[in-house]
Short mmCIF file of C-alpha atoms in Angstrom, two decimals:
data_model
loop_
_atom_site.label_atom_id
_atom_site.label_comp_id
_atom_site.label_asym_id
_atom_site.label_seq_id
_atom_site.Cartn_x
_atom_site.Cartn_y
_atom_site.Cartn_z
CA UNK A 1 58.78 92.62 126.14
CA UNK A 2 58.97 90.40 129.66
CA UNK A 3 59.21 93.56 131.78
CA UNK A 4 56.95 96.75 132.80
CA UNK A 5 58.10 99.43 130.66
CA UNK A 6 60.08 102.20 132.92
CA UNK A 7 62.16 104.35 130.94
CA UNK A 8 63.27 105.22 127.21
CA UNK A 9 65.59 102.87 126.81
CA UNK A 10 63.67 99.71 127.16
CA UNK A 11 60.76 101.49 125.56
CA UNK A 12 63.18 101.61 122.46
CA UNK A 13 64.46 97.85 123.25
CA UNK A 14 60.96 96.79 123.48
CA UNK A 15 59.93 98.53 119.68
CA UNK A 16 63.18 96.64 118.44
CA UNK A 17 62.22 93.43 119.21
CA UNK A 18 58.60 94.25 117.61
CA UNK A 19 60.12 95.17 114.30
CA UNK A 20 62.77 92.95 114.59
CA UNK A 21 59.06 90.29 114.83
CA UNK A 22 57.20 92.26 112.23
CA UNK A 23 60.44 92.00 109.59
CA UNK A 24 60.61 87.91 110.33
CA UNK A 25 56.70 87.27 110.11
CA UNK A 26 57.02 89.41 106.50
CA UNK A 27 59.67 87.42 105.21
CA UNK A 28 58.39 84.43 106.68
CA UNK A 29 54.67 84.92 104.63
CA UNK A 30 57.24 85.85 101.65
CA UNK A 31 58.95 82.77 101.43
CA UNK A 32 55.71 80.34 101.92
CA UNK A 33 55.15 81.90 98.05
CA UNK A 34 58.66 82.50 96.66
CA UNK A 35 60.94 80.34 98.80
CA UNK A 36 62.62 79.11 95.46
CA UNK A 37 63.02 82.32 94.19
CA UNK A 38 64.38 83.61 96.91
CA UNK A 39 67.59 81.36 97.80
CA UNK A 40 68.04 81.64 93.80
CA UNK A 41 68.93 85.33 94.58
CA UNK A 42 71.83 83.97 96.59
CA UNK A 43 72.82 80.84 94.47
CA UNK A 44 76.03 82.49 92.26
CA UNK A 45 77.63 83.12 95.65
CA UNK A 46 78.50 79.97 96.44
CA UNK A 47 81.18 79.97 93.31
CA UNK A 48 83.72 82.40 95.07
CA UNK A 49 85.98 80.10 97.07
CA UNK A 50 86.63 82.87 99.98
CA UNK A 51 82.82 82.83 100.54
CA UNK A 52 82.52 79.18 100.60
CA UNK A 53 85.41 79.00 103.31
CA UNK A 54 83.46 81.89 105.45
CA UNK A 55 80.28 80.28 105.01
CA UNK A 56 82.04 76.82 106.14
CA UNK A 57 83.59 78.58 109.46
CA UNK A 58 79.68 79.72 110.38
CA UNK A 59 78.20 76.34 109.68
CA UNK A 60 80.91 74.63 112.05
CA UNK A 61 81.05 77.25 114.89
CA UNK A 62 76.76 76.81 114.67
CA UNK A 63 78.18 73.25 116.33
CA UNK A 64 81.01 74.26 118.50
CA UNK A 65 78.78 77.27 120.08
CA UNK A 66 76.05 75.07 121.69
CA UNK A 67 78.74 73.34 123.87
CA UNK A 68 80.36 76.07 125.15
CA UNK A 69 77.01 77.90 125.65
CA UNK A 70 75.88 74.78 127.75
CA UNK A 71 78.91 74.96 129.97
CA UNK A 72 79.31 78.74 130.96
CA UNK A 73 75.27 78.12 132.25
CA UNK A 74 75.31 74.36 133.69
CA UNK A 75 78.69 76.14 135.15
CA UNK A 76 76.84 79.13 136.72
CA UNK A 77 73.73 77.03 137.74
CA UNK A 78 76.95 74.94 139.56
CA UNK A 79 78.64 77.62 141.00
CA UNK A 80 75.15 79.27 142.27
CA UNK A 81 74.20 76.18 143.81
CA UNK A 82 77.41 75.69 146.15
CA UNK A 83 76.41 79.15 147.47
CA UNK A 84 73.02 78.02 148.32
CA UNK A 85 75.11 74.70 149.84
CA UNK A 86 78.32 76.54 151.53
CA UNK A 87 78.11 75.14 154.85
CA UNK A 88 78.41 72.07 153.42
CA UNK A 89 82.52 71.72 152.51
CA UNK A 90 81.65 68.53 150.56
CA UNK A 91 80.32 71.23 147.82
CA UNK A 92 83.98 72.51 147.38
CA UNK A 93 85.20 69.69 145.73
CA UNK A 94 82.08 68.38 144.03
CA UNK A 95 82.43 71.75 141.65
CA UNK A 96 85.82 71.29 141.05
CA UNK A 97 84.99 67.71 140.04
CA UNK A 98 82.41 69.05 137.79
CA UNK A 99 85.06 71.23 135.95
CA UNK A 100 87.23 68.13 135.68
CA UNK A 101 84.51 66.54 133.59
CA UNK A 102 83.36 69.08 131.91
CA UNK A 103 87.08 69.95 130.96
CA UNK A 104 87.44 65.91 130.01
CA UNK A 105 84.11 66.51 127.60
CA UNK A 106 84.99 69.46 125.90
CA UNK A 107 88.42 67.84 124.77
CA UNK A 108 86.23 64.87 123.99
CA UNK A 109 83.80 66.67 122.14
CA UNK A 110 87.05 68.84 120.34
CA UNK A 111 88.80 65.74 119.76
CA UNK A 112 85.66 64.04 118.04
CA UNK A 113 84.56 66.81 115.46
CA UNK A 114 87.53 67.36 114.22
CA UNK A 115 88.20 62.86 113.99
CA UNK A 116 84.67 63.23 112.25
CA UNK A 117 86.54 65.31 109.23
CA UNK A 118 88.86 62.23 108.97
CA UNK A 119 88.48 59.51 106.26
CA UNK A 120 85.85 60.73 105.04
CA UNK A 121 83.65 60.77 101.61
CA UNK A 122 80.99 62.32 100.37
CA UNK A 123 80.32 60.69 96.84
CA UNK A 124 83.16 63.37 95.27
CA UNK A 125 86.54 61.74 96.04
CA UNK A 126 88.21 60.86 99.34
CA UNK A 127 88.69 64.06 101.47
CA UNK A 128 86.47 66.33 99.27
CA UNK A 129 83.43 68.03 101.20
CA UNK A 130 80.43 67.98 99.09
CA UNK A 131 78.74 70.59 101.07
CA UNK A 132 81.60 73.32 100.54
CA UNK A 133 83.78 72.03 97.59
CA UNK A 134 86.52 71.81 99.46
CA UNK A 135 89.44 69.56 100.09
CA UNK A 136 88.88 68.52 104.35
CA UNK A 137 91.84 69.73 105.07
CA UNK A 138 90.80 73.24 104.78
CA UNK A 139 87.55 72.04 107.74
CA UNK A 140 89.95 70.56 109.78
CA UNK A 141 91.90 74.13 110.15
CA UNK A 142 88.61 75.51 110.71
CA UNK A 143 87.81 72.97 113.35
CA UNK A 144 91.06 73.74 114.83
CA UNK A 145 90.90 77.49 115.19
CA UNK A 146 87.31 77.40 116.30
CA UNK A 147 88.73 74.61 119.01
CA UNK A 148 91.50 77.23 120.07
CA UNK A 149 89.04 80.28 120.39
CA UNK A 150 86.60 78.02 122.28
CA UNK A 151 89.48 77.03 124.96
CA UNK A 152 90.38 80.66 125.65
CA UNK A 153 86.45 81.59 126.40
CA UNK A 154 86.34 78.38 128.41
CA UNK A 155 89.45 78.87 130.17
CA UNK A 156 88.19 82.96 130.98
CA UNK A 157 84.56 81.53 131.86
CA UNK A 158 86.04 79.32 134.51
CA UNK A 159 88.50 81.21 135.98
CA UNK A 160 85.71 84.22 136.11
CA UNK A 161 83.10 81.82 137.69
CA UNK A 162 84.96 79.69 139.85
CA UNK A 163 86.82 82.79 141.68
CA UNK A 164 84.89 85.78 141.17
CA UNK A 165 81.33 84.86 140.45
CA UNK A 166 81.24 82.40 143.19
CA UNK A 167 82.46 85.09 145.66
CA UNK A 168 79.72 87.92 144.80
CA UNK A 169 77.30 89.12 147.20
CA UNK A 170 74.29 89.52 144.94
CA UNK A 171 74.20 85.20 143.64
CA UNK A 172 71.46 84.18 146.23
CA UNK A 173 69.42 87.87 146.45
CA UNK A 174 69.63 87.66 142.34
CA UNK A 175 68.30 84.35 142.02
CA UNK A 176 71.17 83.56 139.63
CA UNK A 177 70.34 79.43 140.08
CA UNK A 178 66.74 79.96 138.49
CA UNK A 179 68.08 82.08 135.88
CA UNK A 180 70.33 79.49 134.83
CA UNK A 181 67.79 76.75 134.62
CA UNK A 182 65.64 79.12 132.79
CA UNK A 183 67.92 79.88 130.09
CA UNK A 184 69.27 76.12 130.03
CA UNK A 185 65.46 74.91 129.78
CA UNK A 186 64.70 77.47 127.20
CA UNK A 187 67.64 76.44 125.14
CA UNK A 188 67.40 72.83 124.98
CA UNK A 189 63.78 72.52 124.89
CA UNK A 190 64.22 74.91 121.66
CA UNK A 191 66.69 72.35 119.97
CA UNK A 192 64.45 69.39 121.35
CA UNK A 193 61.46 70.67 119.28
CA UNK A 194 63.67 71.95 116.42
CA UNK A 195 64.99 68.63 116.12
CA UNK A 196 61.48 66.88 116.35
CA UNK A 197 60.21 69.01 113.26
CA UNK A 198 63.14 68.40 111.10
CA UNK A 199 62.28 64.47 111.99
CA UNK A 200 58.65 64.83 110.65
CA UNK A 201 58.49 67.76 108.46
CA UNK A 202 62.01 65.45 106.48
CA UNK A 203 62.52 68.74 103.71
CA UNK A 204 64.76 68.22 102.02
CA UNK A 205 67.64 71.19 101.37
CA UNK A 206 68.01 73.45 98.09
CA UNK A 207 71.24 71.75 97.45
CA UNK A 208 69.20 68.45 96.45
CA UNK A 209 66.30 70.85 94.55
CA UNK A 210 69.28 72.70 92.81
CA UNK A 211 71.68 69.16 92.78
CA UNK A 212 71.74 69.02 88.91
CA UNK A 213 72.92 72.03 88.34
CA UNK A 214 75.69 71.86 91.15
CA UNK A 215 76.98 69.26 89.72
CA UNK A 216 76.88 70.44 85.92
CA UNK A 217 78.59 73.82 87.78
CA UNK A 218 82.38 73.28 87.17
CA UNK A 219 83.32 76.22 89.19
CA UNK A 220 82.07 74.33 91.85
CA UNK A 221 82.55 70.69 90.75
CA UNK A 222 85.41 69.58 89.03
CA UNK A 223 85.16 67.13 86.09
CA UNK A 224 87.10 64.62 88.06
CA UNK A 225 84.66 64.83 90.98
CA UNK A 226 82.04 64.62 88.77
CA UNK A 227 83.21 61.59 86.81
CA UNK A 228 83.48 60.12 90.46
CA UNK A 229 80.37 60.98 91.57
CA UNK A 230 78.76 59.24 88.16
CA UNK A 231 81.10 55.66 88.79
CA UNK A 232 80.75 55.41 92.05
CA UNK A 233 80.38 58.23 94.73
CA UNK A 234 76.27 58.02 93.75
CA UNK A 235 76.56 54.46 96.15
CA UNK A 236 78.85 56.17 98.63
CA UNK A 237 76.81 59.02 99.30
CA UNK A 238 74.02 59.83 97.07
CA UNK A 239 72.25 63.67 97.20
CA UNK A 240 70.07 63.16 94.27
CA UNK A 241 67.63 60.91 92.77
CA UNK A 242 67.57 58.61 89.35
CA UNK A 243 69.55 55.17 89.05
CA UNK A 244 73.10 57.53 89.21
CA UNK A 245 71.75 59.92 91.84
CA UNK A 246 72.57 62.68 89.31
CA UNK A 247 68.73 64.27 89.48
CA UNK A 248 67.21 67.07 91.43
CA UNK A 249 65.26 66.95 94.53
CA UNK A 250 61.83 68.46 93.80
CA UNK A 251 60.88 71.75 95.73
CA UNK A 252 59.00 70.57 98.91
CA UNK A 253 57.45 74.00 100.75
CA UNK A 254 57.67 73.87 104.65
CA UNK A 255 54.19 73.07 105.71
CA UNK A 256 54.47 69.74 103.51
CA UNK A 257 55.29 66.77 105.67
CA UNK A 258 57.73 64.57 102.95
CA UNK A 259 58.81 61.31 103.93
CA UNK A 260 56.61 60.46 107.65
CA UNK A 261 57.63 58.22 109.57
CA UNK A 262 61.01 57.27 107.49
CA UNK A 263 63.03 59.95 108.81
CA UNK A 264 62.16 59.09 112.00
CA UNK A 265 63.44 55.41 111.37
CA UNK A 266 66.19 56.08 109.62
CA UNK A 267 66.98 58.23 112.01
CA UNK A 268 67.07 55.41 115.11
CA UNK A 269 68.22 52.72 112.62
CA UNK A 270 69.29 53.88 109.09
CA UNK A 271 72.56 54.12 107.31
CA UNK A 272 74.75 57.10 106.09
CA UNK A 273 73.08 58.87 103.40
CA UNK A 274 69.42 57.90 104.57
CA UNK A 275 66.84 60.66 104.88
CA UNK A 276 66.44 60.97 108.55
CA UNK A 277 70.18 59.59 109.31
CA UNK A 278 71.95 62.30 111.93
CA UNK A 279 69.39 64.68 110.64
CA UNK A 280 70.62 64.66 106.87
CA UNK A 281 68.07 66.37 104.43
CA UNK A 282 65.75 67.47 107.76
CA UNK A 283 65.83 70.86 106.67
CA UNK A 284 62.90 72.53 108.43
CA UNK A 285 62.91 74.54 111.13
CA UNK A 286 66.79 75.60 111.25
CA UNK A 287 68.77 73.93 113.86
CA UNK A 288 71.55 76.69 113.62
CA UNK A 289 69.41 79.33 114.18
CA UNK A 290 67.59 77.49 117.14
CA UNK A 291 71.35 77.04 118.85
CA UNK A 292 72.34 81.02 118.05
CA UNK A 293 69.33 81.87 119.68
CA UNK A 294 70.80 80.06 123.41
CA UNK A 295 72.57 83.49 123.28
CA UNK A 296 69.75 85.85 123.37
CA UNK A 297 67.98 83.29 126.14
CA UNK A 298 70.65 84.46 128.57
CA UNK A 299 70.28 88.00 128.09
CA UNK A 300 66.55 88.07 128.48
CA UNK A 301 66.86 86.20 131.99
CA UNK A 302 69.97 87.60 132.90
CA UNK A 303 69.01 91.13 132.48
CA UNK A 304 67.58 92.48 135.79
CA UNK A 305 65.51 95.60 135.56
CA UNK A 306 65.57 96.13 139.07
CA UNK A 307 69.28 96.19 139.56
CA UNK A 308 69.88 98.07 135.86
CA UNK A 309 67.69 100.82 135.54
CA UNK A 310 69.46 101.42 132.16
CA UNK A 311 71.11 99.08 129.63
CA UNK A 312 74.41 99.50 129.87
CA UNK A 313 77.02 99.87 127.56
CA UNK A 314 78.25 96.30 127.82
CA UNK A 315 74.28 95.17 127.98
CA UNK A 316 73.81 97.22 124.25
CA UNK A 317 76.88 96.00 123.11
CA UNK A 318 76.52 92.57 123.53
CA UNK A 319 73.06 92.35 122.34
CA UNK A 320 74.52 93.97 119.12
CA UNK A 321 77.66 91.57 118.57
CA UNK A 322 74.90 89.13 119.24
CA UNK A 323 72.36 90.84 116.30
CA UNK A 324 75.44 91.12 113.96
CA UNK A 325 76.43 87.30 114.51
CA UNK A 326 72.94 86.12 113.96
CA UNK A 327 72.68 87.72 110.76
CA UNK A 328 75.84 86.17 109.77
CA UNK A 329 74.70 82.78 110.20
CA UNK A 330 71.54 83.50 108.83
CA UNK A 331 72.86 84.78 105.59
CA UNK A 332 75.65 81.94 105.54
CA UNK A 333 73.16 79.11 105.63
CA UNK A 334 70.71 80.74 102.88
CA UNK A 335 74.20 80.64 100.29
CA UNK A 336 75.31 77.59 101.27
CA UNK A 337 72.10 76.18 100.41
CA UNK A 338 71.92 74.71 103.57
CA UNK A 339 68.77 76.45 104.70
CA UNK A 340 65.46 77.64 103.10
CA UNK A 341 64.40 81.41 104.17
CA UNK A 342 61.29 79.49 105.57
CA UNK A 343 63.22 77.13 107.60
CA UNK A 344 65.65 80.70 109.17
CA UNK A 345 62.51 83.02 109.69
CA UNK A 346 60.61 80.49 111.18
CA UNK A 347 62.67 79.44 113.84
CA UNK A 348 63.38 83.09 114.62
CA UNK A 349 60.07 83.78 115.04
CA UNK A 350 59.58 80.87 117.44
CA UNK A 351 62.59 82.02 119.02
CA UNK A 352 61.28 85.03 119.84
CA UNK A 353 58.36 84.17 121.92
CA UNK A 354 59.98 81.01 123.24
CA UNK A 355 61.49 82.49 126.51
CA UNK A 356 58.04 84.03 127.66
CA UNK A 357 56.29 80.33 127.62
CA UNK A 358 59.28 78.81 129.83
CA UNK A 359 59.65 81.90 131.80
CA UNK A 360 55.62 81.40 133.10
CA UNK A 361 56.27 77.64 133.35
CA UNK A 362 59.07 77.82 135.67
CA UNK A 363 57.63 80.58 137.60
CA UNK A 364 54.36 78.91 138.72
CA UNK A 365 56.21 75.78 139.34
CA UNK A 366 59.44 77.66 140.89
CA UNK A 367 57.70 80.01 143.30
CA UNK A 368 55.01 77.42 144.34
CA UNK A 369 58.04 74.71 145.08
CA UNK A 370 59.99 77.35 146.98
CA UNK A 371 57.21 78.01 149.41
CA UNK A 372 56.18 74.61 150.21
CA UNK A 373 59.65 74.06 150.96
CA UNK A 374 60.14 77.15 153.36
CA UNK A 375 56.63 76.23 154.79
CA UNK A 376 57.72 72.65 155.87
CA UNK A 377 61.36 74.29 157.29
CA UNK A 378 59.24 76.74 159.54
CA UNK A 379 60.55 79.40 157.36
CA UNK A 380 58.23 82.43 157.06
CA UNK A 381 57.21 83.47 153.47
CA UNK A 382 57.24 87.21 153.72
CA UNK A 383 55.61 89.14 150.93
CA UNK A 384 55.05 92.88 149.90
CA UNK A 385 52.07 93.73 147.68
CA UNK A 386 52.93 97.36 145.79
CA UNK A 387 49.38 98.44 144.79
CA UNK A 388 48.68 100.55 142.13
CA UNK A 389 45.07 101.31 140.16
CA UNK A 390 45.89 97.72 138.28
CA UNK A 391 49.17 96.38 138.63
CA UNK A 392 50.16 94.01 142.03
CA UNK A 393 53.75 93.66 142.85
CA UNK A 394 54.34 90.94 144.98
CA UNK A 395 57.96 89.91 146.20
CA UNK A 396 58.93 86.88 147.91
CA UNK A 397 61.76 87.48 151.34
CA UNK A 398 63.75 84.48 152.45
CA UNK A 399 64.99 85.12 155.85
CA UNK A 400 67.14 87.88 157.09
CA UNK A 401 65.22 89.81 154.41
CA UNK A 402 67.35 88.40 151.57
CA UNK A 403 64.58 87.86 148.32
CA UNK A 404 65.40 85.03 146.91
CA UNK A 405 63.37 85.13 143.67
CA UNK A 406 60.20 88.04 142.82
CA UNK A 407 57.46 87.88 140.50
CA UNK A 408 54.52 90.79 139.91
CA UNK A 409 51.35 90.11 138.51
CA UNK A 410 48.95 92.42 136.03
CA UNK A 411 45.48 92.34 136.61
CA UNK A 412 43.03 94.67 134.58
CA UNK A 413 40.18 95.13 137.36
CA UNK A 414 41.27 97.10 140.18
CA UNK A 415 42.54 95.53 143.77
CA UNK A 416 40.53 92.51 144.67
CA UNK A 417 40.88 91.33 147.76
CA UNK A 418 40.10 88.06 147.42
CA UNK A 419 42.68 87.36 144.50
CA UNK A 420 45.25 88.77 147.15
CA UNK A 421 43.60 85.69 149.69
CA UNK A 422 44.21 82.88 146.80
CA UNK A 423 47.64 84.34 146.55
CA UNK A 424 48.60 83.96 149.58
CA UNK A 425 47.23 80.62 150.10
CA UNK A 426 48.93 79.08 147.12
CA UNK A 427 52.53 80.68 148.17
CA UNK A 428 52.22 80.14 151.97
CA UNK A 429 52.71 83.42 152.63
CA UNK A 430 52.81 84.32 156.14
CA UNK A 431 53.00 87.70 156.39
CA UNK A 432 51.82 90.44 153.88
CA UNK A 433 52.56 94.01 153.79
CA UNK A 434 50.52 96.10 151.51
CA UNK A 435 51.68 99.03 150.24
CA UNK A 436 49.80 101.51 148.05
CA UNK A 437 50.54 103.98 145.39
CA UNK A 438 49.31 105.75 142.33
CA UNK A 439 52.90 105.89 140.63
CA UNK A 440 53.14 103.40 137.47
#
């Protein structure tokens, strides 16, 4: 997909990720008609209490997974940049500083979700979740365990970084710093526009279109929740419309814009229950899908073609534990009636594609940057140009030979010289060696 096709095996990868496009865009065009119908399909599920629970573990570790997935590559970004900065011994305590805050935030951040499923009400009784029809109790063991699992991975990623990855050979010739910012910028600028949709677009979720019957459902409400609900939870939290907040939400498809410019005001200034507040009833484009795909950012930059000919084993089996955990959250939204199938396929499809815009972005501002800065420090930009009939390799040397960072370039005409000249003026390149062949 990003790289020149060289053997079977990425061939295959490569054909994946084009059905794995073709399958979203179908469902995607499916669900503009028949988005109703479809998260109907999955609507009875929600009445087994053992799928509630599993759908409530995937909708609080879609939370939980950003933050650790921000520190493992802020951490390697870190650790990658105190290799660049060795010499300098002030680095070795600035990066253990960094640990100590990030260390201090992650207990904050622990400490905080689980506080926020304290005290709480959601127009069903004190303690009773609305969302899963649950007693709170049963989140805050969820919040727990996930807190648990999330300190072992942290406590492995830093003990991994901060003594082994910061003593490998390959950090500076891999370019592991811009592959970090890469995946960082690709991740949060993902969630940034996510989150600036869901502002504007304001749709609202099934479980407001299907609120009547949800609450009418007493294998999912009880008539003492209800009752509550009718007296008084309607002012506490209300999920539906009419004077006791007992009516349904009507269907709103995805390319309608509802409620501009309230939910972003009620999102700067509004109260609890407000449409707009902390994203409530922004359903469009899915926020959990946008933070699973941080995941499948780091692969695509991590993965070097020139140092794995082959995906390995661990390679193909992460990328699978990765496949089979997206599809979990992706089917535990649609019966929680969280999500539309709209809102899931949409952001996949996004998703998708998103890594090749930041990937040119940073490159013609990364390589350009590096060069100017080597030019003004008298340090010579070497270059080799691999030739074929229409593809130019070009990789950039720092000194002693050590490549810092390489890029190629397709053209469709055959060599032009004077595209090699503009090249080498916009890099600063120094010194060129040319070297032709007729192999692919």
């Amino acid at each position: 997909m990003f790289f020149k096709v060289e053997n079977k095996q990425m061939k295959i990868f490569n054909y994946a990720l084009i059905v794995w496009f073709s399958w979203s865009l179908f469902q995607f065009i499916l669900s503009t008609f028949w988005d109703l119908e479809v998260n109907e399909l999955f609507k009875p599920l929600m009445e087994y209490r053992w799928i509630r629970i599993f759908c409530w573990i995937f909708e609080n570790s879609g939370t939980t997974q950003p933050v650790l997935f921000y520190y493992i590559i802020v951490s390697i970004f870190a650790e990658s940049l105190a290799v660049w900065c060795r010499t300098n011994k002030k680095w070795y305590w600035w990066i253990w500083v960094y640990y100590a805050c990030a260390i201090i935030l992650f207990v904050a951040f622990q400490v905080k979700n689980y506080l926020a499923y304290t005290n709480l009400d959601d127009g069903f009784g004190p303690d009773i979740s609305a969302w899963f029809f649950e007693s709170y109790s049963t989140g805050r063991k969820i919040i727990v365990t996930l807190a648990l699992i999330d300190s072992i991975i942290l406590s492995i990623s830093l003990y991994y970084l901060r003594f082994k990855f910061s003593h490998r050979k390959d950090v500076i010739e891999n370019a592991y710093l811009l592959r970090a910012f890469k995946t960082f910028l690709s991740a949060l600028s993902l969630n940034i526009s996510v989150w600036v949709l869901k502002l504007t677009f304001l749709r609202p979720y099934y479980y407001q279109t299907d609120f009547n019957d949800i609450l009418n459902n007493e294998n999912l409400v009880s008539p003492e929740w209800k009752d509550y609900y009718l007296s008084k939870g309607h002012e506490i939290m209300n999920w539906g419309l009419g004077e006791l907040g007992d009516q349904s939400v009507p269907f709103v498809p995805w390319y309608s814009i509802y409620d501009f410019p309230d939910g972003w005001v009620n999102f700067l200034t509004g109260k609890r229950g407000d449409a707009g507040w902390g994203l409530l009833y922004a359903d469009f484009p899915s926020g959990h899908m946008a933070a699973t795909y941080s995941v499948f950012f780091a692969m695509v930059f991590f993965y070097d073609k020139n140092n794995h000919k082959k995906y390995t084993k661990r390679y193909i089996f992460m990328f699978s534990f990765w496949m089979f955990y997206l599809n979990l959250v992706f089917y535990t939204q649609l019966i929680s009636k969280t999500h539309w199938l709209s809102d899931l396929e949409f952001t996949i499809i996004v998703g998708i594609f998103w890594p090749i815009f930041i990937n040119r972005l940073i490159n013609k501002i990364a390589f350009r940057t590096i060069s100017k800065f080597n030019n003004k420090k008298n340090i010579e930009n070497k270059a080799i140009a691999i030739i074929n009939k229409n593809t130019y390799y070009f990789i950039f040397y720092h000194y002693n030979n050590r490549y810092i960072i390489k890029k190629s370039f397709y053209f469709k005409n055959n060599f032009n010289t004077k595209k090699l000249e503009n090249f080498k003026k916009r890099y600063y390149i120094k010194k060129l060696e040319i070297i032709k062949t007729e192999k692919n």
